[in-house]
mmCIF file of C-alpha atoms in Angstrom:
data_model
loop_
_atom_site.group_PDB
_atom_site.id
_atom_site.type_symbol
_atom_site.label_atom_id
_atom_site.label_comp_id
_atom_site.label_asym_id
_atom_site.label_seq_id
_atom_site.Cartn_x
_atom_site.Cartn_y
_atom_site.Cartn_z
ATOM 1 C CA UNK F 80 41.122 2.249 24.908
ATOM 2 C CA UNK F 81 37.208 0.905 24.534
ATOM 3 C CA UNK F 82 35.608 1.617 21.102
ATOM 4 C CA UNK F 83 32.176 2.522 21.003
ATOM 5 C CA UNK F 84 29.921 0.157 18.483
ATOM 6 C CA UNK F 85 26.644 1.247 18.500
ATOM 7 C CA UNK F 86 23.919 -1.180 17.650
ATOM 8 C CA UNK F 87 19.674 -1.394 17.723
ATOM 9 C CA UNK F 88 17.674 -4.376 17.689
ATOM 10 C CA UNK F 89 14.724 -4.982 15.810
ATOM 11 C CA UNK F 90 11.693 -5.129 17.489
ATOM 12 C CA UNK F 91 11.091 -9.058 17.083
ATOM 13 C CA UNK F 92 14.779 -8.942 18.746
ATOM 14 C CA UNK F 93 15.092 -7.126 22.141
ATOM 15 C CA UNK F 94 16.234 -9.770 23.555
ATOM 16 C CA UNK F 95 18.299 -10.882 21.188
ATOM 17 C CA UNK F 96 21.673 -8.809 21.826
ATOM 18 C CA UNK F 97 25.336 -9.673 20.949
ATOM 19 C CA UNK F 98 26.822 -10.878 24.181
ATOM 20 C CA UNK F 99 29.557 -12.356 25.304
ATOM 21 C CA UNK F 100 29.696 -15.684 26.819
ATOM 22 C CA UNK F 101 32.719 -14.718 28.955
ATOM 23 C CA UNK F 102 34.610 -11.763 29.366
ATOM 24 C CA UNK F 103 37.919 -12.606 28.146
ATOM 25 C CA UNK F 104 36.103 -13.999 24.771
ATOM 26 C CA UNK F 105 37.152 -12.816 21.406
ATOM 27 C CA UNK F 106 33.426 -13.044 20.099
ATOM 28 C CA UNK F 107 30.395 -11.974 20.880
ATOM 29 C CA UNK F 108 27.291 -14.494 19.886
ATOM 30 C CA UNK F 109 24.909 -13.653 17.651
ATOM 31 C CA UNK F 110 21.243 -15.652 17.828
ATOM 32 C CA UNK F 111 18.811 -16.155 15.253
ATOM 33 C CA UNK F 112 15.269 -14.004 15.445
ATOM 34 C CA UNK F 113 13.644 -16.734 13.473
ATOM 35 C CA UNK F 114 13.282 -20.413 13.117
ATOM 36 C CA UNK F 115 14.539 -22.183 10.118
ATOM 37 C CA UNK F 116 15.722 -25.460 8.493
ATOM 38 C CA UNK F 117 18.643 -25.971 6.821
ATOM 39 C CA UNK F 118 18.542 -29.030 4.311
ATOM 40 C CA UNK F 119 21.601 -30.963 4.075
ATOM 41 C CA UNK F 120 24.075 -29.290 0.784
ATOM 42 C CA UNK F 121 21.885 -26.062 1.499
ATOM 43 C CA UNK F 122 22.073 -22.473 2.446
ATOM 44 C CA UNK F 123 20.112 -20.543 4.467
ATOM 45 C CA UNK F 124 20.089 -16.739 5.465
ATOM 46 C CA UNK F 125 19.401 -16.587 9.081
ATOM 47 C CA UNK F 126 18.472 -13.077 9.974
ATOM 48 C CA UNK F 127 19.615 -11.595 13.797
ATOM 49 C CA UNK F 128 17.885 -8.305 14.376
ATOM 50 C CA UNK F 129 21.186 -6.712 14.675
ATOM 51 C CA UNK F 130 21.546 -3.289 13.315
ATOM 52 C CA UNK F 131 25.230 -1.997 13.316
ATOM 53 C CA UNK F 132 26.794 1.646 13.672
ATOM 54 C CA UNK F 133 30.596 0.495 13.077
ATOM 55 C CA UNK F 134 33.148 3.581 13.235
ATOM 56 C CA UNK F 135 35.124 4.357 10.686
ATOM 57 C CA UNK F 136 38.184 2.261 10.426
ATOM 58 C CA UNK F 137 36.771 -0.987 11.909
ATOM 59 C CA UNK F 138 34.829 -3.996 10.597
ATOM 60 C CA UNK F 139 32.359 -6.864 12.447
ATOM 61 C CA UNK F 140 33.680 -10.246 11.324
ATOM 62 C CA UNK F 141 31.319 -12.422 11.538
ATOM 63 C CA UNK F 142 32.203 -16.163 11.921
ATOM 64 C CA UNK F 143 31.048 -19.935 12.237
ATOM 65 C CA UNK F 144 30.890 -21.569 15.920
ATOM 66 C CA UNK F 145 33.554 -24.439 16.389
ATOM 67 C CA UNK F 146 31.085 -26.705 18.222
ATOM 68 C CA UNK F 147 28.156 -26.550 15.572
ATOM 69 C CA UNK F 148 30.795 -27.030 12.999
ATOM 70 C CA UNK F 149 32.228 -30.066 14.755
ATOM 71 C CA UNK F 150 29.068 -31.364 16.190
ATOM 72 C CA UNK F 151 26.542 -30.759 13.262
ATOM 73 C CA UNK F 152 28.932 -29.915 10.154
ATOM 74 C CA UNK F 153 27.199 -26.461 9.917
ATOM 75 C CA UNK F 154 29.229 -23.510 8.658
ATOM 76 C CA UNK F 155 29.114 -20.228 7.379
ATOM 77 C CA UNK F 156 29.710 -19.400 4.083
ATOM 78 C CA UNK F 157 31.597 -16.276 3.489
ATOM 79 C CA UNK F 158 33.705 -16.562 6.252
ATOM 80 C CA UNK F 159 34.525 -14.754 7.869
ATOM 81 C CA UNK F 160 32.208 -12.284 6.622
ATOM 82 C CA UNK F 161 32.720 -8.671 6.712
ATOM 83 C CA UNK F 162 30.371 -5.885 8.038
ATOM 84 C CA UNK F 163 31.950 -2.119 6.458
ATOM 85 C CA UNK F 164 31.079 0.732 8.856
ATOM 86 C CA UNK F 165 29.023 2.241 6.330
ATOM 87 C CA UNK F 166 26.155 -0.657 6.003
ATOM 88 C CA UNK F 167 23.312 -0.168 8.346
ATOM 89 C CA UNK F 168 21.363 -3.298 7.014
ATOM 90 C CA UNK F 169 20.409 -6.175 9.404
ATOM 91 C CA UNK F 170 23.128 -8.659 9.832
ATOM 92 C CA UNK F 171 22.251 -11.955 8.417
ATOM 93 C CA UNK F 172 24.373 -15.102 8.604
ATOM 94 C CA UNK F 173 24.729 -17.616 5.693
ATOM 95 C CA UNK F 174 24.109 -20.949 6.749
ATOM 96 C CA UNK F 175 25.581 -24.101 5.113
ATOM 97 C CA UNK F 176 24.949 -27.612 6.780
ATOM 98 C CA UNK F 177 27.703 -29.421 5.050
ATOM 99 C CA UNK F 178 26.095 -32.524 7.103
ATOM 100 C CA UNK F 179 23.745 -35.278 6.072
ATOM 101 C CA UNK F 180 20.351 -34.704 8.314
ATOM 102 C CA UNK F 181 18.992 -31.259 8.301
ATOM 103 C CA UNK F 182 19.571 -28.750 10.749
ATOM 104 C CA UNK F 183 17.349 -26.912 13.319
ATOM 105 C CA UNK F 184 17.964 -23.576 13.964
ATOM 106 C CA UNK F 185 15.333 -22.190 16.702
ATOM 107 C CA UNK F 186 14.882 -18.306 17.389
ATOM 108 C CA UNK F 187 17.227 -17.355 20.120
ATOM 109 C CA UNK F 188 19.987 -20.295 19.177
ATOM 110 C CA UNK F 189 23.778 -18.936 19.224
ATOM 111 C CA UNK F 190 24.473 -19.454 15.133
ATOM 112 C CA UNK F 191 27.512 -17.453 14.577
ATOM 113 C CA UNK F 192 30.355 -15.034 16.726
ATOM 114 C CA UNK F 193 30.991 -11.031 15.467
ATOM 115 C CA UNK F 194 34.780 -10.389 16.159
ATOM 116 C CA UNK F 195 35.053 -6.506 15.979
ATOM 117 C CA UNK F 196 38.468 -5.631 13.941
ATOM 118 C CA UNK F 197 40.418 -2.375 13.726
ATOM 119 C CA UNK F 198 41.415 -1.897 10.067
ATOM 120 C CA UNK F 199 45.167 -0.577 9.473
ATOM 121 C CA UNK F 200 45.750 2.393 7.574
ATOM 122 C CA UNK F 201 46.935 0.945 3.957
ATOM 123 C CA UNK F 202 47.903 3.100 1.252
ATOM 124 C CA UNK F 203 48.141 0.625 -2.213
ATOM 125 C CA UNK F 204 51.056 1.627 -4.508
ATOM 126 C CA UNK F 205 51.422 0.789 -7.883
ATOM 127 C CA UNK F 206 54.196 -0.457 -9.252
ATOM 128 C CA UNK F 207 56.180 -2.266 -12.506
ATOM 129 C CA UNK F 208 57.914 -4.650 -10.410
ATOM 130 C CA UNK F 209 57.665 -6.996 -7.464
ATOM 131 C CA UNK F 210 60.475 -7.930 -4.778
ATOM 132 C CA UNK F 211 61.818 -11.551 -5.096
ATOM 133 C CA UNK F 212 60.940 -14.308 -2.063
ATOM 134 C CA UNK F 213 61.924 -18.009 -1.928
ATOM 135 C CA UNK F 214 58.375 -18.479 -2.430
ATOM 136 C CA UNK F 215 57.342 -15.974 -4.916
ATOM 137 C CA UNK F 216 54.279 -16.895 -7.249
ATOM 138 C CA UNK F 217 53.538 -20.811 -5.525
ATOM 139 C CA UNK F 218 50.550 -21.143 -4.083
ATOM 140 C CA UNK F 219 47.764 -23.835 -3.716
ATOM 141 C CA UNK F 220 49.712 -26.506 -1.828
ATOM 142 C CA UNK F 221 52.457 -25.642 -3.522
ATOM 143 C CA UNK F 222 54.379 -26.254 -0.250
ATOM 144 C CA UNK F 223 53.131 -29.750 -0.560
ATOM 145 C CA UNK F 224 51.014 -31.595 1.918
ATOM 146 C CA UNK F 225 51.925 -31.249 5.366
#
């Protein structure tokens, strides 16, 4: 069963839509509507003209591209980010070029890719106690490195 997302663009950003780059792809891109420089150690917000209308009970995760990561050690912090249905702000991307030159970002470039998520029905219950696991409270590599 499709769900319906709606979205607008700004006007600087017609041409800017989420797409696909295949069909059978997870993601859908997302471009930046402006140019901007990322300094090596930096952040950046990179803005994408993308308006959201998310229904109720889903998300828009929005997360870093393998190649820039692997090619030009640029990331996105707050990853994956989450868009709630209820914001209706533009969706920006936070940069970070963990890198050593800085990084060109050029209106129209593919920066990041919105995975849209259907949230499960959780109901939290409080309670004194907690069940027992062979784990139970390790964490942190506490598994050890592997």
């Amino acid at each position: 069963m499709a769900v319906t997302v709606r979205f607008r663009m700004s006007e600087d950003a017609a041409d800017l839509k989420p797409a696909k780059a295949h069909p059978d792809d997870a993601a859908y891109d997302l471009r930046s509507r402006t140019d901007l420089t990322v300094m090596p150690g930096k952040v950046a917000l990179a803005p994408t003209g993308l308006f959201l209308e998310l229904p109720v009970g889903y998300e828009a995760q929005i997360r870093p591209r393998s190649g820039m990561a692997l090619k030009f050690s640029m990331t996105l912090l707050n990853t994956p980010g989450t868009i709630d249905a209820g914001y209706r702000g533009e969706v920006g991307c936070i940069m970070f070029n963990a890198g050593e030159q800085p990084y060109e970002i050029k209106r129209g470039d593919r920066i990041a890719q919105m995975v849209i998520a259907a949230l499960p029905d959780v109901q939290m219950v409080e309670c004194g106690e907690l069940t027992e696991t062979d784990r139970g409270a390790g964490g942190f590599g506490s598994t050890g490195k592997q």
